[in-house]
mmCIF file of C-alpha atoms in Angstrom:
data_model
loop_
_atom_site.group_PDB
_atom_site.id
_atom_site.type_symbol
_atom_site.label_atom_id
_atom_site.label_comp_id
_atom_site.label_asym_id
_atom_site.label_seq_id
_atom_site.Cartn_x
_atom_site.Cartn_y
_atom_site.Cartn_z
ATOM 1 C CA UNK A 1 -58.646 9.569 34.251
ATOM 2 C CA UNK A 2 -55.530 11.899 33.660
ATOM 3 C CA UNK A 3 -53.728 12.277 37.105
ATOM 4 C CA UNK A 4 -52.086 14.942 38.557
ATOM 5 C CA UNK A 5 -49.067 16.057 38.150
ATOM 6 C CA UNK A 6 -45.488 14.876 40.420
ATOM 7 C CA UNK A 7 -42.514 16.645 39.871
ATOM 8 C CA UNK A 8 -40.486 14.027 39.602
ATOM 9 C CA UNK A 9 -42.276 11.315 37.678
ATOM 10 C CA UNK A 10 -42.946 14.325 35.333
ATOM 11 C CA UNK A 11 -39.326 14.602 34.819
ATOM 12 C CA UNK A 12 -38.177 11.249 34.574
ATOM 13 C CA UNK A 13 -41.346 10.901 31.964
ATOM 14 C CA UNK A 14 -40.052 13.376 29.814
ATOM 15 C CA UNK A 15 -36.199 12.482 30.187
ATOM 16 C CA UNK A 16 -37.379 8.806 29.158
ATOM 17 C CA UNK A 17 -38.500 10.619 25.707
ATOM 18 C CA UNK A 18 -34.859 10.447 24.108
ATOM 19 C CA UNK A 19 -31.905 8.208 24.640
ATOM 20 C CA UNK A 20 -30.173 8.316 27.574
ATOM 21 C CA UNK A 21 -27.170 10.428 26.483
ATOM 22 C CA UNK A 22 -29.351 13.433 26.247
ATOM 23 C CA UNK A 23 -30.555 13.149 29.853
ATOM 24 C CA UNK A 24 -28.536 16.233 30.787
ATOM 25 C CA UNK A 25 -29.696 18.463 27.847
ATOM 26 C CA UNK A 26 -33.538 17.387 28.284
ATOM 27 C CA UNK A 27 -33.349 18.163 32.255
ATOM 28 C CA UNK A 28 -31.658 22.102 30.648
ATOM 29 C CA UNK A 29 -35.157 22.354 28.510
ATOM 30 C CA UNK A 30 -37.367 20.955 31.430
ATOM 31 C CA UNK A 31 -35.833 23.689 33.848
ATOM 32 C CA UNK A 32 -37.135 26.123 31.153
ATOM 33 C CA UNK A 33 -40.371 24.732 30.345
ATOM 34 C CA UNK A 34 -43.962 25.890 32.849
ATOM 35 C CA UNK A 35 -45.264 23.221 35.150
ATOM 36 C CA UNK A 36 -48.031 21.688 33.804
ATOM 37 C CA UNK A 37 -50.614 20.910 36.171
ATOM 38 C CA UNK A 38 -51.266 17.487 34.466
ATOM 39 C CA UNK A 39 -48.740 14.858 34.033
ATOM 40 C CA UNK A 40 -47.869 13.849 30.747
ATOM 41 C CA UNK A 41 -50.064 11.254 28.708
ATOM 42 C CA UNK A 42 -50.187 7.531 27.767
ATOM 43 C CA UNK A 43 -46.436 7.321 26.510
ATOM 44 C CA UNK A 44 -45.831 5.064 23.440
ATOM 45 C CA UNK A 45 -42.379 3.039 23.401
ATOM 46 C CA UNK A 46 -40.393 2.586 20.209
ATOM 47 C CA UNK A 47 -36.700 2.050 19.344
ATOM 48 C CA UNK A 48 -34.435 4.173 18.079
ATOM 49 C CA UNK A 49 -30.783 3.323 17.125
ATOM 50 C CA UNK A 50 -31.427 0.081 19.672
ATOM 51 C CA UNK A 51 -32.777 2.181 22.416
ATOM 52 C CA UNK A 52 -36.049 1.853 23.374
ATOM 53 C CA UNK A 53 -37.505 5.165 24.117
ATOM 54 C CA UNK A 54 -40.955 6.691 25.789
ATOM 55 C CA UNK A 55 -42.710 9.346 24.294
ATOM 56 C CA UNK A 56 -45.741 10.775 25.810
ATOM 57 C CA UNK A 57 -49.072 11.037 23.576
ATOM 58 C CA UNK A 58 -49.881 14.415 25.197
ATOM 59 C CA UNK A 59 -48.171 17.022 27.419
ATOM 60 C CA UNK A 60 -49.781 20.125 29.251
ATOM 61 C CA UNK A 61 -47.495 22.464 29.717
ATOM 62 C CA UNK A 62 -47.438 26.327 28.298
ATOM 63 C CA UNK A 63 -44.538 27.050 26.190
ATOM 64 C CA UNK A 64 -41.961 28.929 27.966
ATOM 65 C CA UNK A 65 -41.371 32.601 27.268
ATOM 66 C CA UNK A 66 -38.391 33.893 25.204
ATOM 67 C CA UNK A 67 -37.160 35.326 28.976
ATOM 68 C CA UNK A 68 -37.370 32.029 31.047
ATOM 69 C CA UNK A 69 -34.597 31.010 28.858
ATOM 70 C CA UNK A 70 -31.663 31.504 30.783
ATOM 71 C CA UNK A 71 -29.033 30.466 29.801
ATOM 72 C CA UNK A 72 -30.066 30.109 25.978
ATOM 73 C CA UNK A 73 -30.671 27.114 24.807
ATOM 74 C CA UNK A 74 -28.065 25.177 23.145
ATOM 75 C CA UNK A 75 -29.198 23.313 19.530
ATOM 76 C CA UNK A 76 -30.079 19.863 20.396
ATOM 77 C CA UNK A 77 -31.666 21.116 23.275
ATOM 78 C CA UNK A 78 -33.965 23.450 21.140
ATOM 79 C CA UNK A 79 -34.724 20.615 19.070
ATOM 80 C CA UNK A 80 -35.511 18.686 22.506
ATOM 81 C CA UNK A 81 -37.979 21.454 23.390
ATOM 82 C CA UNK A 82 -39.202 21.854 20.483
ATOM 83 C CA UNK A 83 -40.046 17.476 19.959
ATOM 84 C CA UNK A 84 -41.745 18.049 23.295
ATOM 85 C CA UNK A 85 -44.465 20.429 22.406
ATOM 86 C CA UNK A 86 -45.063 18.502 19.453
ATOM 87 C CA UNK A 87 -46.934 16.337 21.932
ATOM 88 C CA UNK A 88 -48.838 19.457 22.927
ATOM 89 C CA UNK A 89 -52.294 19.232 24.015
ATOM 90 C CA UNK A 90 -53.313 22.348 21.636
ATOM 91 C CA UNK A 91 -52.913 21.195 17.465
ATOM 92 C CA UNK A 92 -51.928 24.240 16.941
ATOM 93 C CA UNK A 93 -48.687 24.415 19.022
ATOM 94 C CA UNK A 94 -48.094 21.207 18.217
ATOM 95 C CA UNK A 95 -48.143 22.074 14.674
ATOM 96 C CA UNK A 96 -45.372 24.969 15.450
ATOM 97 C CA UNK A 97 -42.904 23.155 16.650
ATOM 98 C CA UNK A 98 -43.433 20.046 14.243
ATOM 99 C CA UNK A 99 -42.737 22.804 11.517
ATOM 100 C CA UNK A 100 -39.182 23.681 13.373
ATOM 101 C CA UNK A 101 -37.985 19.875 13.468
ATOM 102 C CA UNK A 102 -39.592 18.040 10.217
ATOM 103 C CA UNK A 103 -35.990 19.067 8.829
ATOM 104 C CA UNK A 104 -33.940 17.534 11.266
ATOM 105 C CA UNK A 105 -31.561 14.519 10.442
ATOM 106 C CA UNK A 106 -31.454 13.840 14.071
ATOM 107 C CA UNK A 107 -33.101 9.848 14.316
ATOM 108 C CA UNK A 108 -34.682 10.656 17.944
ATOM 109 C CA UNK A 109 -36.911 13.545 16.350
ATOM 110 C CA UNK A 110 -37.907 10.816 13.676
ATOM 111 C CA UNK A 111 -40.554 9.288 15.976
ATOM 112 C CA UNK A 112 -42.242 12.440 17.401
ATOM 113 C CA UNK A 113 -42.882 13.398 13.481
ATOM 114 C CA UNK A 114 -44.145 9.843 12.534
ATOM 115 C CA UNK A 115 -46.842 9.995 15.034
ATOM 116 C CA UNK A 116 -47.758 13.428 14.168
ATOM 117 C CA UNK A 117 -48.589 11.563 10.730
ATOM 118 C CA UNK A 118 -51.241 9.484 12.667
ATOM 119 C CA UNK A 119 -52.782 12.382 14.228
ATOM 120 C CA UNK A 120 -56.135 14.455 12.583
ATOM 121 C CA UNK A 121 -54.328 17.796 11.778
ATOM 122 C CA UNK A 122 -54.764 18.581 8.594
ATOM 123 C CA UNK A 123 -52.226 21.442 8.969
ATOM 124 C CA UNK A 124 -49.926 19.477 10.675
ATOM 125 C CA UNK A 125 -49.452 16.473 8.162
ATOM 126 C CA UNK A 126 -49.266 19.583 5.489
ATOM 127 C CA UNK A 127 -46.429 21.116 6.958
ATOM 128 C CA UNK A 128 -44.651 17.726 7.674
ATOM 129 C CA UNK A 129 -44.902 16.667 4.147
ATOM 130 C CA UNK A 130 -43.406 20.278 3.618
ATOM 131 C CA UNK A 131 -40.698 20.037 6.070
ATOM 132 C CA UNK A 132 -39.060 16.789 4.478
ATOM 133 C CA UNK A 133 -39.496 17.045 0.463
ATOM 134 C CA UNK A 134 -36.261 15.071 0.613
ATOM 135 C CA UNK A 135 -37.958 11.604 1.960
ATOM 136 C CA UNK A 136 -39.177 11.869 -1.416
ATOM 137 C CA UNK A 137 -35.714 11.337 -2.982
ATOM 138 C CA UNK A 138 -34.722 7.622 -3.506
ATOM 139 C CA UNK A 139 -31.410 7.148 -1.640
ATOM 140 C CA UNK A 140 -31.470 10.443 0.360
ATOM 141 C CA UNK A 141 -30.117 10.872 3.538
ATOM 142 C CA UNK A 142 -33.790 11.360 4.847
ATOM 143 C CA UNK A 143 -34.803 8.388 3.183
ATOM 144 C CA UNK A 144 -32.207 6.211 4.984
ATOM 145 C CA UNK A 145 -33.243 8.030 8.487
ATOM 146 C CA UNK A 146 -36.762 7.143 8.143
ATOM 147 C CA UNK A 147 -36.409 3.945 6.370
ATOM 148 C CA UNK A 148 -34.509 2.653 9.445
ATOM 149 C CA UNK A 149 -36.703 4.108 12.047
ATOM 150 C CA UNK A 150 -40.222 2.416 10.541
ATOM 151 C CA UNK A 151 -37.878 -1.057 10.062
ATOM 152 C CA UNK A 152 -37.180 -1.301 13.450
ATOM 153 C CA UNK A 153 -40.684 -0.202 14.625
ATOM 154 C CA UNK A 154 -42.996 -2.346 12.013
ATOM 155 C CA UNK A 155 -45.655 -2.459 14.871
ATOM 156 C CA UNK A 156 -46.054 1.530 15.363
ATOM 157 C CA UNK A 157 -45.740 2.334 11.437
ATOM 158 C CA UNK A 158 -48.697 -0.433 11.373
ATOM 159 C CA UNK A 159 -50.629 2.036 14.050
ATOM 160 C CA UNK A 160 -49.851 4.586 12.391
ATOM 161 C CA UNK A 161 -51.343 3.252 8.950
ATOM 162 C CA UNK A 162 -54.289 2.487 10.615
ATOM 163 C CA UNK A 163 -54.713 5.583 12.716
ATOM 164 C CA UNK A 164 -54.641 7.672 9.023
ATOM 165 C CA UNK A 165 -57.054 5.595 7.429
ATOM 166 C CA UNK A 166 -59.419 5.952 10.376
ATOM 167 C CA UNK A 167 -58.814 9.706 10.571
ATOM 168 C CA UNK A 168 -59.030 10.435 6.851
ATOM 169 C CA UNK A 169 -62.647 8.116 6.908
ATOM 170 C CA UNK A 170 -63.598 10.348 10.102
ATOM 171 C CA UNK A 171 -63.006 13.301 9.141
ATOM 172 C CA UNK A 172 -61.360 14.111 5.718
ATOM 173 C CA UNK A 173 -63.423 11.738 3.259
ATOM 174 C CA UNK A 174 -65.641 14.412 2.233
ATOM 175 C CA UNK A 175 -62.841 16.591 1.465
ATOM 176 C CA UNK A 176 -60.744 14.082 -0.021
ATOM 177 C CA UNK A 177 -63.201 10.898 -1.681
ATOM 178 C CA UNK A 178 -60.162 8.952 -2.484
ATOM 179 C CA UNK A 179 -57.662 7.929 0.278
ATOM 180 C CA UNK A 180 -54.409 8.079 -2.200
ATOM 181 C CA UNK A 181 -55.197 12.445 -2.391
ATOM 182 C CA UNK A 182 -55.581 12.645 1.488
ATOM 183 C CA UNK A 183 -51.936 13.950 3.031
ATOM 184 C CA UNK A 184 -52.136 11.620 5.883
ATOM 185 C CA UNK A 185 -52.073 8.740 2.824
ATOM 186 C CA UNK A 186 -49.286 10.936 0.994
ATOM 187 C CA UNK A 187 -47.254 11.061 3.827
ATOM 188 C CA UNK A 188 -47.385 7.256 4.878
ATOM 189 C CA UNK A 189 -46.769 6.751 1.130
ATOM 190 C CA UNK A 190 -43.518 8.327 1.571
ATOM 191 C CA UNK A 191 -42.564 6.259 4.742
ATOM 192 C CA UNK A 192 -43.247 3.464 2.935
ATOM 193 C CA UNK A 193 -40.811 3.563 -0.161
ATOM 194 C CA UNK A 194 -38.785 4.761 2.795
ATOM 195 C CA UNK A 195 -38.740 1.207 4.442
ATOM 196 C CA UNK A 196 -38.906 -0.362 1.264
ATOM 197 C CA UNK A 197 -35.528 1.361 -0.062
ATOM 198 C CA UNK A 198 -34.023 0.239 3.342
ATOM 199 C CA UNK A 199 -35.089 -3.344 3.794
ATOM 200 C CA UNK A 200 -35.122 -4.065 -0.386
ATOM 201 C CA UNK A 201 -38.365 -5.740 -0.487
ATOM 202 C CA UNK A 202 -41.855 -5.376 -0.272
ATOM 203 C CA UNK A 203 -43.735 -3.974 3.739
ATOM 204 C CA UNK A 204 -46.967 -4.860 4.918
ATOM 205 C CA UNK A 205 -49.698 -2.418 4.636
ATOM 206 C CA UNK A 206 -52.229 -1.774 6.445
ATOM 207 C CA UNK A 207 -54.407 0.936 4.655
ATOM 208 C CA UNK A 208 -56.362 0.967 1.136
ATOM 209 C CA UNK A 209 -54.108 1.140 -1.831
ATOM 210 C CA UNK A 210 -53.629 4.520 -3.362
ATOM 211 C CA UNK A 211 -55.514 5.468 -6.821
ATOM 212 C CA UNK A 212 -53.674 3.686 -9.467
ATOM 213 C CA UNK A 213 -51.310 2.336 -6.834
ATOM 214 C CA UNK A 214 -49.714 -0.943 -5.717
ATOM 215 C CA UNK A 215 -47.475 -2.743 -3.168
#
């Protein structure tokens, strides 16, 4: 049952999100952001540049208003606000603010977009595969960022491959008869000659091969 909300474990919750050097700039976006009357959601842990970090699997609160920020937000800590509502209750905000940091080359935004890849959003898996046309470039900068990420977090890309196939048999296999057309399958695709480019060998998979695909 989803308890409700403290102040301060909300805080420290959220803080926990990112790497401790950003403590101060994520306490500048939570001063902006509504109290949400719900704490924040099952967090998942993964590493990023040898930090481990905890991400919640859901927030509650509304997004602030254009006039609640003041002072302005500075850029990192838009992107902070922004990676928070991707883990929006509502798909649809969450899909807004995934579109304003898919682009980023920043590696703490790389896990809030990765699990939006598990997720059932058509939309939102759309616009991610949008937002970073260059993780299809071999030896991108993207690439690289990505590549890293899902090599130090094997266990949550294997999740994640699971959570697409079970979404795309769910809901999507109607729409899309073979897994290798479905954008959740796409995506992970993508991920995966990620890793591969980074490590130089073959990953583990953990989802149907694509049409005409192997490895």
């Amino acid at each position: 049952m989803q308890q409700p909300r403290d102040p301060s474990s909300v805080s420290n919750a959220l803080v926990a999100a990112f790497p401790t050097r950003l403590a101060g700039d994520v306490q500048s976006v939570l001063a902006v952001m509504p109290e949400a009357r719900l704490a924040p959601m099952m967090p998942f842990e993964v590493e990023v540049q040898g930090e481990t970090v905890a991400i919640p699997s859901r927030i509650y609160n509304e997004e602030p208003s254009v006039d609640s920020e003041r002072p302005p937000l500075a850029g990192t800590q838009k992107v902070i606000l922004h990676c928070l509502y991707s883990r929006h209750s509502d798909g649809r905000v969450r899909q807004r603010h995934v579109e304003q940091i898919a682009a980023s080359g920043e590696p703490w935004v790389v896990p809030f977009v990765v699990q939006l890849a598990g997720e059932y959003v058509l939309e939102i898996l759309e616009a991610i595969g949008r937002g970073i046309p260059e993780l299809r470039v071999p030896g991108s900068a993207k690439r690289r960022l990505y590549g890293e990420f899902i090599a130090r977090n094997p266990a949550f890309f294997a999740r994640t491959e699971r959570r697409v196939v079970s979404y795309w048999s769910c809901y999507y296999r109607w729409k899309y008869g073979a897994f290798g057309t479905y954008p959740g399958c796409v995506l992970l695709e993508s991920f995966r000659a990620a890793v591969v480019e980074q490590v130089g060998a073959q990953w583990p998979r953990h989802t149907p091969h694509p049409v005409g695909g192997r490895g």
